[in-house]
């Protein structure tokens, strides 16, 4: 019997066992049916899979993983498949995709302890709705919150637009339930805000992108709802003014300051010219800020917003501005912010960074990164959008479709742009991966920027927990694990 024959026989036996384990309708094998699971959200990566498995609960996930482990078969955990780094897309090893989409039950909401327990397949919108029904708030807010799943946001330590006030997903995770690569279940579903009993093992799996285990459940923090929302859109001359305004809002609004978002004129033009959005202010030139305040009393919030903006205009920090008069207008402002990815795709091909630098270094970072990418190619449309309050700036080198098609070596140009932007971020004390994860697009950057001791320890953890490298292999820390 040849090696290929033995492999095919092993695959056939494995598939028979998977079907028997999960039952009818829980295993997708037709290439047409699994196409969407095998392609990433940006349509940059695609590879086949043996099948897509949809277990119904943690016990079925554990039994499936134990079976795959026994056969030495690679497995790929997948949530909503909204990764921007190809972290949940198959490679050429023909893995079994373990989808958590049917693990979608809300387990408990505790309004006294301010916690919510849920399956990993629940969408962020589900958590927000369940919290809202109790007069509470789940604060992680993303453009894809209607489709991205809790487990995926934990696996990537997702950020979003409210990090300034509430922190990242990591800061809001209290407990986890994880299926390890050998099928054992690690139950850490403790709804405690304080627990110092030994190593905080849940932290290993937050941001690990499914390389160490499959998150099947979680206990997350909730907060009192802030029904009063104050929104404004400001056009400003430059980035120095953005930092001055951030300090002004921090001094006077304190904890009411929820979001402080930045975009440049090119990014605004991309959205307005390739969508149905109305311009929020007169003129597109300069830089633009979206500022959100949230509290419990609308009258106090309105007065606070007006008072801060009066000071801002008197100090010459703002060229033009618009205050949302109602929820509809506020949602229209956020719709512009959440449309950047779709709009940019219509303009051309984006080489997007996920950098973060110390807040005070943002102007220097953007200026130096702009000079650097223009030296790579003068035809680049420099597009900037980001979260000023936490230093996370998405610096985007955008190539018009015809310009991109004409490049003789697109892969080399992309590497030049990425390295130029990320080198500057690192030199300024920053990072190349702030909220999107590493996936498969940035494993080379881990080698480039992480110290040897950091990588050695990460790889030692991988070998300890997944010695066969069966779970989402070669992601995050690369093939040297």
XYZ file of C-alpha atoms in Angstrom:
481
model
C 0.000 0.000 0.000
C 1.416 3.375 -0.988
C 1.661 6.361 1.356
C -1.076 8.158 -0.586
C -3.350 5.130 -0.340
C -2.762 4.848 3.413
C -3.507 8.565 3.829
C -6.748 8.279 1.881
C -7.768 5.215 3.874
C -7.076 7.063 7.138
C -9.111 10.032 5.894
C -12.047 7.808 4.952
C -11.991 6.119 8.360
C -11.790 9.486 10.111
C -14.734 10.894 8.159
C -16.865 7.862 9.009
C -16.145 8.434 12.708
C -16.858 12.183 12.493
C -20.219 11.607 10.807
C -21.152 9.033 13.422
C -20.102 11.364 16.229
C -21.854 14.552 15.129
C -24.838 13.170 13.265
C -26.724 14.380 10.176
C -26.390 18.019 9.139
C -23.398 18.731 11.363
C -20.695 17.873 8.826
C -20.275 19.759 5.557
C -18.134 18.086 2.898
C -19.272 19.445 -0.459
C -16.647 21.950 -1.733
C -19.425 24.322 -2.779
C -20.926 24.221 0.728
C -17.656 24.937 2.519
C -16.345 27.580 0.116
C -17.188 30.438 2.503
C -15.411 28.733 5.395
C -12.251 28.319 3.324
C -11.888 31.974 2.278
C -11.007 34.862 4.576
C -13.069 38.038 5.002
C -10.819 40.043 2.658
C -10.709 37.298 0.009
C -6.915 37.225 0.137
C -6.527 33.648 1.342
C -8.162 30.445 0.247
C -7.333 26.783 0.780
C -9.401 23.599 0.890
C -10.483 21.713 3.987
C -11.486 18.103 4.506
C -14.795 19.216 5.959
C -16.508 21.717 8.222
C -17.778 20.350 11.525
C -20.499 22.086 13.504
C -20.659 20.636 17.012
C -23.625 21.687 19.165
C -22.008 22.009 22.575
C -18.754 21.800 24.484
C -19.033 18.046 24.940
C -19.252 17.511 21.175
C -16.314 19.876 20.582
C -14.256 17.921 23.098
C -15.190 14.553 21.573
C -14.399 15.802 18.072
C -11.048 17.263 19.081
C -10.145 14.059 20.930
C -10.936 12.073 17.782
C -8.855 14.361 15.553
C -5.998 14.250 18.045
C -6.061 10.449 18.058
C -5.791 10.436 14.248
C -3.091 13.133 14.239
C -5.270 15.248 11.965
C -4.825 19.055 11.787
C -7.762 21.134 12.968
C -8.732 24.752 12.469
C -10.985 26.498 15.034
C -13.267 29.035 13.365
C -15.834 31.492 14.666
C -17.483 34.081 12.437
C -14.529 34.026 9.998
C -14.187 37.814 10.108
C -10.413 37.768 10.706
C -8.518 40.498 8.857
C -5.246 38.544 9.020
C -6.239 35.180 7.560
C -6.057 33.632 11.021
C -9.092 31.375 10.544
C -8.455 30.303 6.939
C -7.182 26.789 6.068
C -3.672 26.098 4.820
C -2.497 23.367 2.455
C -2.667 20.624 5.112
C -6.364 19.921 4.523
C -7.501 20.564 8.099
C -10.867 19.829 9.607
C -12.565 23.165 10.315
C -14.212 23.182 13.740
C -16.902 25.853 13.543
C -18.405 27.238 16.750
C -21.451 28.758 15.023
C -23.895 26.331 16.649
C -22.511 27.063 20.125
C -24.775 30.076 20.355
C -26.562 29.895 23.704
C -26.573 32.688 26.260
C -25.977 30.905 29.532
C -26.628 33.549 32.205
C -26.813 37.279 32.836
C -26.024 38.432 36.371
C -27.111 42.052 36.899
C -25.765 42.026 40.460
C -22.315 40.725 39.588
C -22.301 42.616 36.263
C -21.413 39.532 34.215
C -22.701 37.588 31.240
C -21.881 33.946 30.483
C -22.258 32.752 26.911
C -21.236 30.143 24.384
C -18.355 31.115 22.136
C -20.546 31.133 19.033
C -22.775 33.962 20.251
C -22.313 37.116 18.222
C -21.252 40.333 19.895
C -24.634 41.792 18.920
C -26.329 38.984 20.887
C -24.335 39.874 23.993
C -25.137 43.555 23.587
C -28.857 42.830 23.194
C -28.959 40.513 26.218
C -27.105 43.045 28.349
C -29.366 45.853 27.149
C -32.454 43.916 28.194
C -31.159 44.147 31.763
C -30.277 47.822 31.512
C -26.610 46.917 31.154
C -23.889 47.272 28.543
C -21.430 44.891 26.911
C -18.894 47.467 25.751
C -16.848 45.813 23.002
C -18.133 47.435 19.803
C -16.949 46.437 16.321
C -18.057 47.101 12.783
C -18.663 43.364 12.346
C -20.466 42.852 15.663
C -23.497 41.364 13.922
C -21.437 38.456 12.584
C -18.226 38.196 14.608
C -18.446 35.709 17.456
C -17.429 35.998 21.080
C -14.885 33.190 20.805
C -13.210 34.856 17.840
C -12.961 38.202 19.593
C -11.364 36.456 22.567
C -8.985 34.548 20.302
C -7.790 37.815 18.738
C -8.208 40.068 21.806
C -10.369 42.357 19.692
C -10.360 46.068 20.422
C -13.004 48.218 18.779
C -14.129 51.780 19.200
C -14.667 51.874 22.980
C -11.225 50.730 24.192
C -10.538 54.261 25.418
C -13.120 53.792 28.169
C -13.574 50.050 28.627
C -10.385 48.382 27.415
C -9.891 45.497 24.984
C -11.624 42.112 25.072
C -8.897 40.868 27.425
C -9.827 43.517 29.976
C -13.450 42.356 29.846
C -12.881 38.592 30.105
C -13.408 37.075 33.556
C -13.682 33.363 32.825
C -13.160 30.889 30.000
C -14.054 27.364 28.980
C -11.491 25.891 26.580
C -11.112 22.571 24.808
C -7.419 21.697 24.714
C -5.780 20.101 21.645
C -6.067 16.601 23.147
C -9.790 16.990 23.875
C -9.612 17.794 27.584
C -11.918 20.567 28.798
C -10.382 23.342 30.854
C -13.234 24.812 32.910
C -12.375 28.304 34.156
C -15.922 29.742 33.976
C -15.625 31.714 37.193
C -17.653 34.918 37.290
C -15.233 36.619 39.653
C -13.777 40.093 39.401
C -10.996 39.126 41.815
C -9.178 35.779 41.791
C -5.464 35.461 42.531
C -5.334 31.696 43.098
C -2.258 30.781 41.082
C -1.453 31.414 37.430
C -4.190 33.178 35.457
C -4.352 30.462 32.802
C -7.164 32.054 30.817
C -4.725 34.723 29.658
C -2.879 32.075 27.612
C -5.873 31.659 25.316
C -6.844 35.323 24.898
C -5.103 36.516 21.750
C -3.725 33.029 20.946
C -5.923 32.778 17.813
C -6.902 29.161 18.365
C -3.330 27.859 18.434
C -3.567 26.567 22.012
C -7.213 25.546 22.321
C -10.788 26.193 21.247
C -12.724 28.656 23.388
C -16.232 27.244 23.847
C -17.596 29.569 26.521
C -16.755 32.736 28.395
C -17.806 34.970 31.267
C -17.570 38.641 30.312
C -17.845 41.916 32.210
C -20.915 44.099 31.933
C -21.343 47.744 32.866
C -24.256 50.004 33.748
C -25.881 51.230 30.554
C -25.207 54.787 29.457
C -28.381 55.635 27.524
C -27.420 59.259 26.936
C -25.065 59.590 23.973
C -23.378 62.758 22.771
C -21.702 62.685 19.370
C -19.853 65.271 17.356
C -17.868 65.347 14.122
C -14.981 67.808 14.047
C -12.810 68.991 11.180
C -9.388 70.106 12.350
C -6.204 71.382 10.739
C -3.714 68.809 11.945
C -2.670 66.077 14.319
C -1.289 68.432 16.957
C -4.811 69.784 17.334
C -6.128 66.232 17.666
C -3.925 65.603 20.690
C -4.864 68.959 22.244
C -8.545 68.139 21.799
C -8.059 64.695 23.329
C -6.607 66.297 26.438
C -9.396 68.873 26.531
C -12.095 66.195 26.394
C -10.286 64.060 28.958
C -10.027 66.943 31.417
C -13.661 67.973 31.191
C -15.505 64.756 30.256
C -13.507 62.234 32.272
C -15.085 58.784 32.167
C -17.838 60.049 29.887
C -15.372 60.074 26.981
C -16.053 56.808 25.185
C -14.554 57.177 21.700
C -12.109 59.496 19.963
C -11.700 58.377 16.369
C -9.507 59.870 13.646
C -9.559 59.802 9.855
C -7.776 61.824 7.216
C -9.318 63.631 4.251
C -8.495 60.773 1.856
C -10.315 58.252 4.039
C -13.388 60.458 4.306
C -13.380 60.998 0.542
C -13.220 57.227 -0.039
C -16.351 56.728 2.043
C -18.342 59.678 0.712
C -17.459 59.015 -2.940
C -18.205 55.285 -2.827
C -21.303 55.083 -0.667
C -24.555 56.809 0.168
C -23.368 58.759 3.201
C -23.976 62.470 3.649
C -21.014 64.715 4.444
C -20.959 65.363 8.213
C -19.407 68.862 7.913
C -18.585 71.389 5.213
C -15.291 70.584 3.506
C -13.195 67.420 3.441
C -9.697 68.852 3.783
C -7.623 68.540 6.935
C -8.272 65.846 9.532
C -11.513 64.588 11.030
C -12.498 63.411 14.499
C -15.516 61.493 15.751
C -16.006 62.065 19.472
C -18.538 60.181 21.582
C -19.563 60.886 25.158
C -21.836 58.521 27.071
C -23.557 58.978 30.417
C -26.890 58.574 32.143
C -28.340 62.100 31.835
C -28.774 63.645 28.390
C -29.196 67.231 29.629
C -25.899 67.141 31.505
C -24.186 65.503 28.537
C -25.457 68.073 26.037
C -24.252 70.921 28.209
C -20.898 69.206 28.685
C -20.413 68.703 24.937
C -21.345 72.292 24.093
C -19.079 73.673 26.806
C -16.071 71.684 25.626
C -16.600 72.640 21.994
C -16.927 76.319 22.887
C -13.481 76.138 24.473
C -12.133 74.230 21.466
C -13.352 76.827 18.970
C -12.095 79.711 21.126
C -8.649 78.072 21.252
C -8.603 77.662 17.466
C -8.440 73.877 17.670
C -11.486 73.231 15.438
C -12.204 74.449 11.907
C -15.749 73.130 11.674
C -17.994 70.810 13.615
C -21.379 69.175 13.828
C -23.163 67.852 16.923
C -25.551 64.947 16.457
C -29.031 66.140 17.433
C -30.491 62.671 17.832
C -29.664 58.984 17.706
C -30.214 58.808 13.950
C -27.591 61.461 13.308
C -25.195 59.774 15.729
C -25.652 56.451 13.940
C -25.012 58.179 10.600
C -21.643 59.401 11.905
C -20.719 55.930 13.095
C -21.862 54.487 9.767
C -19.167 56.539 8.023
C -16.546 55.196 10.418
C -17.696 51.602 9.999
C -17.757 51.833 6.186
C -14.052 52.434 5.673
C -13.074 48.851 4.789
C -15.850 48.405 2.243
C -15.225 51.829 0.690
C -11.483 51.317 0.450
C -12.026 48.025 -1.363
C -13.986 49.901 -4.025
C -11.189 52.429 -4.475
C -8.378 49.926 -4.789
C -6.143 47.435 -2.990
C -5.218 48.255 0.598
C -2.044 47.352 2.421
C -3.364 47.913 5.923
C -1.396 48.244 9.133
C -2.612 47.536 12.647
C 0.003 49.623 14.415
C -0.137 51.256 17.811
C 2.301 53.827 19.168
C 2.345 55.934 22.338
C -0.370 58.535 21.871
C 2.055 61.455 21.953
C 4.003 59.903 19.036
C 0.989 59.657 16.683
C 1.820 62.821 14.658
C 5.439 61.749 14.216
C 4.425 58.218 13.263
C 1.964 59.309 10.588
C 4.371 61.873 9.118
C 7.278 59.440 8.938
C 5.135 56.572 7.644
C 3.726 58.821 4.896
C 7.229 59.786 3.735
C 8.333 56.145 3.852
C 5.519 54.685 1.749
C 5.693 57.492 -0.809
C 9.318 56.512 -1.360
C 8.143 52.964 -2.108
C 5.687 54.270 -4.718
C 4.609 57.905 -5.248
C 1.169 56.858 -6.516
C -0.007 55.528 -3.146
C -3.144 57.083 -1.662
C -2.266 57.480 2.015
C -5.378 56.633 4.020
C -5.490 56.898 7.803
C -8.143 55.815 10.279
C -7.686 54.961 13.912
C -8.334 55.194 17.618
C -6.430 58.217 18.905
C -7.162 57.593 22.561
C -5.272 54.284 22.663
C -2.685 55.015 19.951
C -3.997 52.383 17.514
C -3.593 53.847 14.022
C -4.517 51.926 10.877
C -2.139 53.429 8.330
C -3.308 52.241 4.905
C -1.322 52.368 1.676
C -4.070 52.300 -0.956
C -3.310 51.457 -4.584
C -5.914 52.244 -7.236
C -6.917 49.006 -8.973
C -5.182 49.852 -12.254
C -1.979 50.920 -10.476
C -1.923 47.709 -8.445
C -2.473 45.578 -11.536
C 0.447 47.297 -13.286
C 2.975 46.597 -10.518
C 5.567 44.078 -11.743
C 6.129 42.527 -8.298
C 3.153 43.144 -6.037
C 4.377 40.832 -3.301
C 7.672 42.720 -3.008
C 5.902 46.080 -2.908
C 3.560 44.880 -0.187
C 6.502 43.659 1.902
C 8.311 46.978 1.419
C 5.268 48.958 2.521
C 4.540 46.773 5.547
C 8.132 46.809 6.727
C 8.480 50.569 6.209
C 5.369 51.357 8.273
C 5.976 48.787 10.989
C 9.670 49.624 11.360
C 8.674 53.185 12.227
C 6.023 52.050 14.715
C 8.514 49.763 16.462
C 11.167 52.490 16.531
C 8.677 54.762 18.300
C 7.985 52.171 21.005
C 4.923 50.707 19.319
C 3.609 47.426 17.907
C 2.649 46.010 14.516
C -0.416 44.172 15.881
C -2.764 46.148 18.098
C -6.231 44.607 17.653
C -6.540 42.425 14.538
C -4.236 39.598 15.556
C -1.284 38.051 13.736
C -2.917 35.237 11.750
C -0.910 34.194 8.728
C -0.243 37.642 7.276
C 2.109 38.772 10.019
C 3.963 35.701 11.260
C 7.054 37.013 9.485
C 6.749 40.229 11.459
C 6.833 38.232 14.685
C 10.258 36.990 13.595
C 11.285 40.500 12.599
C 10.238 42.356 15.745
C 9.851 39.970 18.678
C 12.895 39.151 20.780
C 14.323 35.657 20.667
C 13.400 35.019 24.288
C 9.771 36.030 23.668
C 9.451 33.688 20.696
C 11.241 30.877 22.520
C 8.763 31.085 25.384
C 5.751 31.242 23.041
C 6.988 28.200 21.139
C 7.672 26.334 24.373
C 4.058 26.954 25.420
C 2.833 25.715 22.052
C 4.900 22.527 22.319
C 3.695 21.954 25.878
C -0.005 22.359 25.146
C -0.089 21.126 21.527
C 3.020 18.958 21.004
C 1.693 17.617 17.710
C 1.081 21.138 16.370
C -2.381 20.034 15.233
C -4.345 23.138 16.178
C -4.141 26.118 13.788
C -0.573 25.255 12.964
C 1.916 27.873 11.724
C -0.258 30.797 12.807
C 0.856 33.558 15.174
C 4.334 32.193 15.905
C 5.034 30.662 12.505
C 6.318 27.276 11.369
C 9.321 27.103 13.694
C 7.108 25.908 16.581
